[in-house]
Coordinates of N, CA and C in Angstrom, one line a residue:
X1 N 118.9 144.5 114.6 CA 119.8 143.4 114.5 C 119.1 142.2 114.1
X2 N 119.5 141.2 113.3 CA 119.5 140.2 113.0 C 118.5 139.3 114.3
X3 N 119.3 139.6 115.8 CA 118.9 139.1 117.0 C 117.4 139.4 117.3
X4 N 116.6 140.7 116.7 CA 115.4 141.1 116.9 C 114.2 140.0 115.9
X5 N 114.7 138.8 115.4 CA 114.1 138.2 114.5 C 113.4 137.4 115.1
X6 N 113.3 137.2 116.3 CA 113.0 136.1 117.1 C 111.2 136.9 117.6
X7 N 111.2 137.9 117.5 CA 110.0 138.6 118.2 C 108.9 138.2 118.0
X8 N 108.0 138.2 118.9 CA 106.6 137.2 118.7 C 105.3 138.2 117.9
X9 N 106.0 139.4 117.7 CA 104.7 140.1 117.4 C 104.3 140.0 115.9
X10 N 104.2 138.9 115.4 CA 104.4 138.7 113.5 C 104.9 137.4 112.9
X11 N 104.5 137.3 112.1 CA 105.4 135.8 111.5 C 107.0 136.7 110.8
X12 N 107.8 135.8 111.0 CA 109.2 136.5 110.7 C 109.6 135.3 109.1
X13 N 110.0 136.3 108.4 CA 110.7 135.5 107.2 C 112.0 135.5 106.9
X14 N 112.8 134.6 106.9 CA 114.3 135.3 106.4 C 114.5 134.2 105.0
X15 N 115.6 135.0 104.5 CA 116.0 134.3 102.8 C 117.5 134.1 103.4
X16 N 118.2 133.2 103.5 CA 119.4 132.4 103.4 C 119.8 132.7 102.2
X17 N 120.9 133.4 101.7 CA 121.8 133.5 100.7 C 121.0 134.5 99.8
X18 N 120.6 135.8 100.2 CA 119.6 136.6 99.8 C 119.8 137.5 98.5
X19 N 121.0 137.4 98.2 CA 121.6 138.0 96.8 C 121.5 139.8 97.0
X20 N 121.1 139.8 96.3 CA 120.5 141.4 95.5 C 118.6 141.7 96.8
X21 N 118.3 140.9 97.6 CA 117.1 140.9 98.2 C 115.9 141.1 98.0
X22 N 115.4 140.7 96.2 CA 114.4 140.3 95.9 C 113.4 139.7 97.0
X23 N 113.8 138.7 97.5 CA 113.3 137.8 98.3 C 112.6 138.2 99.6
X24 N 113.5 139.6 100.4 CA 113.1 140.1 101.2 C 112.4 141.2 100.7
X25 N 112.2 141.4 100.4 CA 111.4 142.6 99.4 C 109.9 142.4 99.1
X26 N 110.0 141.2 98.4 CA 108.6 140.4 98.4 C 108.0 140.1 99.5
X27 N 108.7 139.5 100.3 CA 108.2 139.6 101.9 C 107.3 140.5 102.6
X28 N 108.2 141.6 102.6 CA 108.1 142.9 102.8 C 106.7 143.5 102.3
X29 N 106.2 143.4 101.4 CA 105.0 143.4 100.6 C 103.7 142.6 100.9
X30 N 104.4 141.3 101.4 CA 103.2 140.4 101.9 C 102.7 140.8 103.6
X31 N 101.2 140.5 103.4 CA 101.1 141.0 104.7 C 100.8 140.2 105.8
X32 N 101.5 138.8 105.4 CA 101.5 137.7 106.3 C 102.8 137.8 107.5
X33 N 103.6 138.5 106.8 CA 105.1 138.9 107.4 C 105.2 140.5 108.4
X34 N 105.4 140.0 109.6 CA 105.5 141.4 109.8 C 107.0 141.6 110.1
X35 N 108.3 141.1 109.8 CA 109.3 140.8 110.1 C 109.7 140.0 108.9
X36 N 110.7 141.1 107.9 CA 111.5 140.1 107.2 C 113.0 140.6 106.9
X37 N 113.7 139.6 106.8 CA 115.3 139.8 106.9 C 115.7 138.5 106.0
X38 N 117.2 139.5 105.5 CA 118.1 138.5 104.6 C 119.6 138.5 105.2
X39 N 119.9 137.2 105.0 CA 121.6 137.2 104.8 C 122.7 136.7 104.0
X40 N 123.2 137.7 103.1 CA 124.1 137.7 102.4 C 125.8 137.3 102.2
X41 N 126.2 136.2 101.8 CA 127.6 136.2 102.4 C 128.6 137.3 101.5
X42 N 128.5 137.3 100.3 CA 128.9 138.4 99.5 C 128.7 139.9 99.6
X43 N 129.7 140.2 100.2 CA 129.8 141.9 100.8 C 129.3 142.4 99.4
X44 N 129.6 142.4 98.2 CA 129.3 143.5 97.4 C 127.9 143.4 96.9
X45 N 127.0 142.2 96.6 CA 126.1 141.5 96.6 C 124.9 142.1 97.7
X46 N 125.1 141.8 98.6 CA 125.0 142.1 100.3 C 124.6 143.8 100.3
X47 N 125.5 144.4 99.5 CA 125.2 145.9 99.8 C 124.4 146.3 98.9
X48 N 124.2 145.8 97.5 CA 123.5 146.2 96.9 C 121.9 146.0 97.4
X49 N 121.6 144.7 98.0 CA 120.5 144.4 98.8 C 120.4 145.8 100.1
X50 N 121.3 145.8 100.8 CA 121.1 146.7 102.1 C 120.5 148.1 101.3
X51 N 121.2 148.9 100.2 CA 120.5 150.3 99.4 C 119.3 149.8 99.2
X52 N 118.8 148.7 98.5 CA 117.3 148.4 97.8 C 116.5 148.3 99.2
X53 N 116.6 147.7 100.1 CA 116.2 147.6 101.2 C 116.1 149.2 102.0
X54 N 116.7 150.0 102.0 CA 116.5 151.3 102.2 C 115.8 152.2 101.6
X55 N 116.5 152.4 100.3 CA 115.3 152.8 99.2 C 113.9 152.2 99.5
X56 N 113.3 150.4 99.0 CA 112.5 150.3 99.9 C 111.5 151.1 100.8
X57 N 112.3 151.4 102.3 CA 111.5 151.6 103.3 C 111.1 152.9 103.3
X58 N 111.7 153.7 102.3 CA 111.8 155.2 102.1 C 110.8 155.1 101.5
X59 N 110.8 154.7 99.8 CA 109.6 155.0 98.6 C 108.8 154.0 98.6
X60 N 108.9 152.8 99.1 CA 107.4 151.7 98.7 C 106.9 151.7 100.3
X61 N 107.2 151.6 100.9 CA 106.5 150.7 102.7 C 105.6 151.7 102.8
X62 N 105.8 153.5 103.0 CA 104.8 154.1 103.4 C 103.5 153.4 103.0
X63 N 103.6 153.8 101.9 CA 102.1 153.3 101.7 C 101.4 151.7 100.6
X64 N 102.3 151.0 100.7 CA 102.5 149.6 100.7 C 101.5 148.3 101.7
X65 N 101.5 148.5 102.7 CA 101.0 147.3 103.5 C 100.0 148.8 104.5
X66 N 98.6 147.6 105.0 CA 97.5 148.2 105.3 C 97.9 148.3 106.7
X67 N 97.4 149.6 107.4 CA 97.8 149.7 109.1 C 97.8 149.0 110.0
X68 N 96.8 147.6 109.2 CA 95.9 146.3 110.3 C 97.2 145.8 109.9
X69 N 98.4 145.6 109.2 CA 99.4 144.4 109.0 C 100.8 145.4 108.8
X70 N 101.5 145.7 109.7 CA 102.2 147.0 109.4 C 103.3 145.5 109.6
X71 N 104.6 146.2 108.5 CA 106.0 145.6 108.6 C 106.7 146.4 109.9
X72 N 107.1 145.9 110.6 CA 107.6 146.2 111.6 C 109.5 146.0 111.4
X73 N 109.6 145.5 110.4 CA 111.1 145.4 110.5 C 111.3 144.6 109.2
X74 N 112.5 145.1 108.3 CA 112.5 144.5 107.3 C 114.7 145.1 106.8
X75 N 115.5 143.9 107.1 CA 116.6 144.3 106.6 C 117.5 143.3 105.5
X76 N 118.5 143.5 105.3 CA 119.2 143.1 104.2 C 120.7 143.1 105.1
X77 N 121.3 141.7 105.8 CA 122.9 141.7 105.9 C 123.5 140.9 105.7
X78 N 124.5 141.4 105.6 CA 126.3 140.8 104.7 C 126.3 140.0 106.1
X79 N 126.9 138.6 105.8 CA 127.4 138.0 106.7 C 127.1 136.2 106.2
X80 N 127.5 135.6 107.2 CA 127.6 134.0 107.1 C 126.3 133.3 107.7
X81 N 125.6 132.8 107.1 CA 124.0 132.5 107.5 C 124.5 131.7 109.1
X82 N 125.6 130.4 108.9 CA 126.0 129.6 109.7 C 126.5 130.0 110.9
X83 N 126.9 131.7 110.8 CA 127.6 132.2 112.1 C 126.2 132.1 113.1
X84 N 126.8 131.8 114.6 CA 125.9 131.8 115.4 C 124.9 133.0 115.6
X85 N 125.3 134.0 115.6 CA 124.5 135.6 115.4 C 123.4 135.2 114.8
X86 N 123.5 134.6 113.2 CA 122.9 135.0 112.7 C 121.7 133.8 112.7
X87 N 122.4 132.3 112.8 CA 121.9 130.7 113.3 C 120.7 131.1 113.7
X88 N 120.9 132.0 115.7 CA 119.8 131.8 116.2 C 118.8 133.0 115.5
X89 N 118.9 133.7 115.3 CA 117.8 134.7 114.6 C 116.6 133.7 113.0
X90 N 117.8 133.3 112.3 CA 116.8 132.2 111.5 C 116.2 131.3 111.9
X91 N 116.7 130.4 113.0 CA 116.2 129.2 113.4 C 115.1 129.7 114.0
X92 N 114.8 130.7 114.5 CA 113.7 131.2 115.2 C 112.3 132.0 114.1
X93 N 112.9 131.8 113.1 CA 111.9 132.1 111.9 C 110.6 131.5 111.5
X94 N 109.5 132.0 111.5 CA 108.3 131.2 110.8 C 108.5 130.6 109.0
X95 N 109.2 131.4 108.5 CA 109.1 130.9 107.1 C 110.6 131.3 106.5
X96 N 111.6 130.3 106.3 CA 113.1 130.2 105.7 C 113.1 129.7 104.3
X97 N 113.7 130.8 103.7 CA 113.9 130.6 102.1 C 115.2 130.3 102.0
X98 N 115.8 129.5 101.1 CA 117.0 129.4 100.9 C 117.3 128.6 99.3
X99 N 118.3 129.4 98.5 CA 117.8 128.7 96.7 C 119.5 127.8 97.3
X100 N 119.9 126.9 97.1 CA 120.6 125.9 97.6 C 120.7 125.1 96.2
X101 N 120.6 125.8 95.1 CA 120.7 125.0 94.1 C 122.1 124.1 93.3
X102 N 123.2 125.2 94.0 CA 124.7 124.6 93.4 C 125.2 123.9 94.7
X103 N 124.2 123.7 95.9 CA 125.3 123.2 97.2 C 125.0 121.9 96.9
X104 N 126.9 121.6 97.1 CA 126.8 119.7 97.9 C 126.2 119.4 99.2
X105 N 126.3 118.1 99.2 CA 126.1 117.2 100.1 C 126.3 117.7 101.5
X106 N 127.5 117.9 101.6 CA 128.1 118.7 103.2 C 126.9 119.3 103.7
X107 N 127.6 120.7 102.0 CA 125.9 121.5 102.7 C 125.1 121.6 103.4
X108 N 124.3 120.8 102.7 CA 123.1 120.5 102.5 C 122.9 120.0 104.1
X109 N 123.4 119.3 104.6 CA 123.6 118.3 105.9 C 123.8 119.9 107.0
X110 N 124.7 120.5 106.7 CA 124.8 121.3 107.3 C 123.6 122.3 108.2
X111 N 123.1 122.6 107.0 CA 121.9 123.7 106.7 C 120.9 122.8 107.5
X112 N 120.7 121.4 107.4 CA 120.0 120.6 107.8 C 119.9 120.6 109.4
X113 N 120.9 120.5 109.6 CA 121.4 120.2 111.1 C 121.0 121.6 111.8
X114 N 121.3 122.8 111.3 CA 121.0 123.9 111.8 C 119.8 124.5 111.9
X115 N 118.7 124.0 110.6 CA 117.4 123.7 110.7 C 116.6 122.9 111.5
X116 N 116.8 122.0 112.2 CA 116.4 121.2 113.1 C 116.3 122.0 114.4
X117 N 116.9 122.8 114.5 CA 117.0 124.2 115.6 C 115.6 124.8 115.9
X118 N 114.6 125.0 114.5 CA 113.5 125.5 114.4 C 112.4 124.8 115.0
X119 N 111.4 126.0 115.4 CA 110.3 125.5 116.0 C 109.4 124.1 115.4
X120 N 108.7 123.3 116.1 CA 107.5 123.0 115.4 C 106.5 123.4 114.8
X121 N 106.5 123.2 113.2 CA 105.6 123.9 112.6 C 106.2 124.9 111.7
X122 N 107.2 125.4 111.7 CA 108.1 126.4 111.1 C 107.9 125.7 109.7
X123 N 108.0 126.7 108.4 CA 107.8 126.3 107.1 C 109.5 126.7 106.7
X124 N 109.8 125.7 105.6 CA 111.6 126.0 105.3 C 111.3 125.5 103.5
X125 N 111.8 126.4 102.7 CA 111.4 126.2 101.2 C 112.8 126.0 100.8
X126 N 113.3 125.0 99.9 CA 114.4 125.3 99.5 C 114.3 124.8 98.1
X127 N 115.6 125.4 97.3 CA 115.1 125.1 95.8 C 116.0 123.9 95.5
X128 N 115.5 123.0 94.4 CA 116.0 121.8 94.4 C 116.6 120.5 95.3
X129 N 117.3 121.3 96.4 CA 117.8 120.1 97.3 C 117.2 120.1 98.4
X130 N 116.6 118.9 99.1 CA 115.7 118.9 100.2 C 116.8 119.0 101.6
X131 N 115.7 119.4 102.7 CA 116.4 119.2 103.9 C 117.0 117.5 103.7
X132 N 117.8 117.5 105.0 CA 118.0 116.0 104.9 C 118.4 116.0 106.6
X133 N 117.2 115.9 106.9 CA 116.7 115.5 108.5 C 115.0 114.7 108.6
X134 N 115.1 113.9 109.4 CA 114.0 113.6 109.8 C 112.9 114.6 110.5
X135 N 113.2 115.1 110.9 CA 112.7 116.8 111.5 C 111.7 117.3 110.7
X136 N 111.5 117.3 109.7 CA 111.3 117.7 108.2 C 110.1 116.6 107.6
X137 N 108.8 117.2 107.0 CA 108.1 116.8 106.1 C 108.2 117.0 105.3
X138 N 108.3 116.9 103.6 CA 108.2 117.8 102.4 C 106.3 117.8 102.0
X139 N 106.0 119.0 102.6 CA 104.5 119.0 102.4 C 104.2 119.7 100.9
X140 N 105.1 120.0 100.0 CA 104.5 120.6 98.6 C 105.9 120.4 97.9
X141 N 105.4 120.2 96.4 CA 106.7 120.3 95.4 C 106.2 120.9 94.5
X142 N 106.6 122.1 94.4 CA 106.7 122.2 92.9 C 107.4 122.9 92.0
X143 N 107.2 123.0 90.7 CA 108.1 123.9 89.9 C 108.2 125.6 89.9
X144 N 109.4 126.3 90.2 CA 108.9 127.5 89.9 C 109.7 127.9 88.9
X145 N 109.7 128.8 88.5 CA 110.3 130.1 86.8 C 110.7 130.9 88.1
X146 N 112.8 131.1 87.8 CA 113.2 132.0 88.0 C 114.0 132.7 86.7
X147 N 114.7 133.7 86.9 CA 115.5 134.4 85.8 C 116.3 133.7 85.3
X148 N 116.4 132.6 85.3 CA 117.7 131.7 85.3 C 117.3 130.3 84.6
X149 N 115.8 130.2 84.8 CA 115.1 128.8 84.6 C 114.1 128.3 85.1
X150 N 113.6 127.1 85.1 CA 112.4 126.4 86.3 C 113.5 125.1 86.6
X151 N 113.1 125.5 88.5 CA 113.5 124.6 88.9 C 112.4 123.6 90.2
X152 N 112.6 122.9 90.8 CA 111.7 122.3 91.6 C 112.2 123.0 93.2
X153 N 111.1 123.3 93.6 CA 110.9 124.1 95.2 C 110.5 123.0 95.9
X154 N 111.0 122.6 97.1 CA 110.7 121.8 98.4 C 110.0 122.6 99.5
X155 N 108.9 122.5 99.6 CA 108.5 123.3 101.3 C 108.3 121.9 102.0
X156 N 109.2 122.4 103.1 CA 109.1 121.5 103.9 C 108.5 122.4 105.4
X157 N 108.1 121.6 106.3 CA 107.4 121.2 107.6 C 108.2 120.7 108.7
X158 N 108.4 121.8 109.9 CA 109.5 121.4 111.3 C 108.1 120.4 111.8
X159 N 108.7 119.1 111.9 CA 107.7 118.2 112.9 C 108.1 118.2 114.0
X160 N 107.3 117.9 115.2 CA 107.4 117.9 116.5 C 108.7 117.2 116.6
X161 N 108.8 117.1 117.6 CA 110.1 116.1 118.2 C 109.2 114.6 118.5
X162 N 108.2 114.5 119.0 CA 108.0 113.3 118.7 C 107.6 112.9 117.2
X163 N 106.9 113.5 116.6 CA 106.6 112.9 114.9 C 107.8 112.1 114.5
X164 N 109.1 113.4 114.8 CA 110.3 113.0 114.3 C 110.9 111.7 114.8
X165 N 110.7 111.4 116.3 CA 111.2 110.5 116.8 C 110.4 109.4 116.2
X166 N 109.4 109.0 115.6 CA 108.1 108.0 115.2 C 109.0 107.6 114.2
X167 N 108.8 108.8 113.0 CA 109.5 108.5 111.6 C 110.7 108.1 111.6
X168 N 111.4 108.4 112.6 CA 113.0 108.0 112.6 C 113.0 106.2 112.9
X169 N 112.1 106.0 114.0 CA 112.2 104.7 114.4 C 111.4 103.7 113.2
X170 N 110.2 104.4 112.6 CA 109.4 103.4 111.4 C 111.0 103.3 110.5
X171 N 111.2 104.6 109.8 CA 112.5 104.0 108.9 C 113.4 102.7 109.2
X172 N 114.2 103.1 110.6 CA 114.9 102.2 110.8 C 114.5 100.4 111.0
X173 N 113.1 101.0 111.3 CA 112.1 99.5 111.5 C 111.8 98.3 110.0
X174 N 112.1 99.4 109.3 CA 111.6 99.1 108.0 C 112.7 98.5 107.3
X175 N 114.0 99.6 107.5 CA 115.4 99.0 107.3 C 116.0 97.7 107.4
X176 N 115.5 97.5 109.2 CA 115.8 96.6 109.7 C 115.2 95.1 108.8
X177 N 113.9 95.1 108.8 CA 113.1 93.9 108.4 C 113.6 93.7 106.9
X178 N 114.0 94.9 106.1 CA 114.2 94.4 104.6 C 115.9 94.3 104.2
X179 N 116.7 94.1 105.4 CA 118.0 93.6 104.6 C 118.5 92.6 104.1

């Protein structure tokens, strides 16, 4: 389940809005991850990921990743990233992908707020729209080539709760003195 994402034995990856689950797939390959998972809101989308993901563990994983970095768990599921199930399993992630390219504002705020959930130190990439929390450093930008185009990637940085509290109060500090 979704709920096993949380395990300390590995860095865990999950892809927010994971399509077809390219994303977990790649994961799955790298041997930084010993835990990777997607969630798909599109049932027909969603399933096509869950077969690849199966096929997957059948024909590539045997002999794919070296015995010193074994994948320990790697799925693909249909569902609502936002539902709580699935909330606390990502927020508990070392490394969150999400391509967020056609969301509004709401969104965005949304995803934000439920991101702040995440540990310190947790890595969160999203493509073109940034978090929009103070919680959040953007430690890299840059361009990547998908099938679709090049667009700009945000990796951002969960800051402590105090960083966050600093940055929150310099902004407002700064607000303050220049109106």
């Amino acid at each position: 389940h979704a709920a096993d994402a949380g395990a300390t034995d590995g860095r865990v990856f999950f892809d927010l809005g994971s399509g077809t689950g390219k994303g977990v797939l790649v994961a799955g390959l790298c041997r930084h991850f010993a835990r990777a998972y997607g969630v798909e809101i599109l049932p027909c989308t969603g399933a096509i990921a869950q077969v690849l993901v199966e096929d997957f563990k059948r024909d590539v994983l045997p002999n794919a990743r070296p015995a010193s970095a074994p994948l320990r768990d790697i799925r693909a599921n249909v569902g609502d990233f936002f539902a709580e199930t699935f909330a606390r399993a990502w927020t508990l992630a070392d490394f969150v992908f999400c391509n967020c390219v056609t969301w509004d504002d709401a969104t965005m705020t949304k995803l934000s707020r439920f991101a702040e959930r995440m540990r310190p130190g947790a890595i969160f990439v999203t493509v073109l729209c940034p978090l929009v929390s103070h919680k959040f450093d953007v430690i890299e930008e840059t361009e990547m080539q998908f099938s679709w185009g090049a667009v700009e990637c945000l990796v951002h940085r969960r800051k402590t709760d105090e960083e966050a509290t600093r940055a929150e109060t310099l902004e407002k500090a700064f607000a303050d003195a220049f109106r």
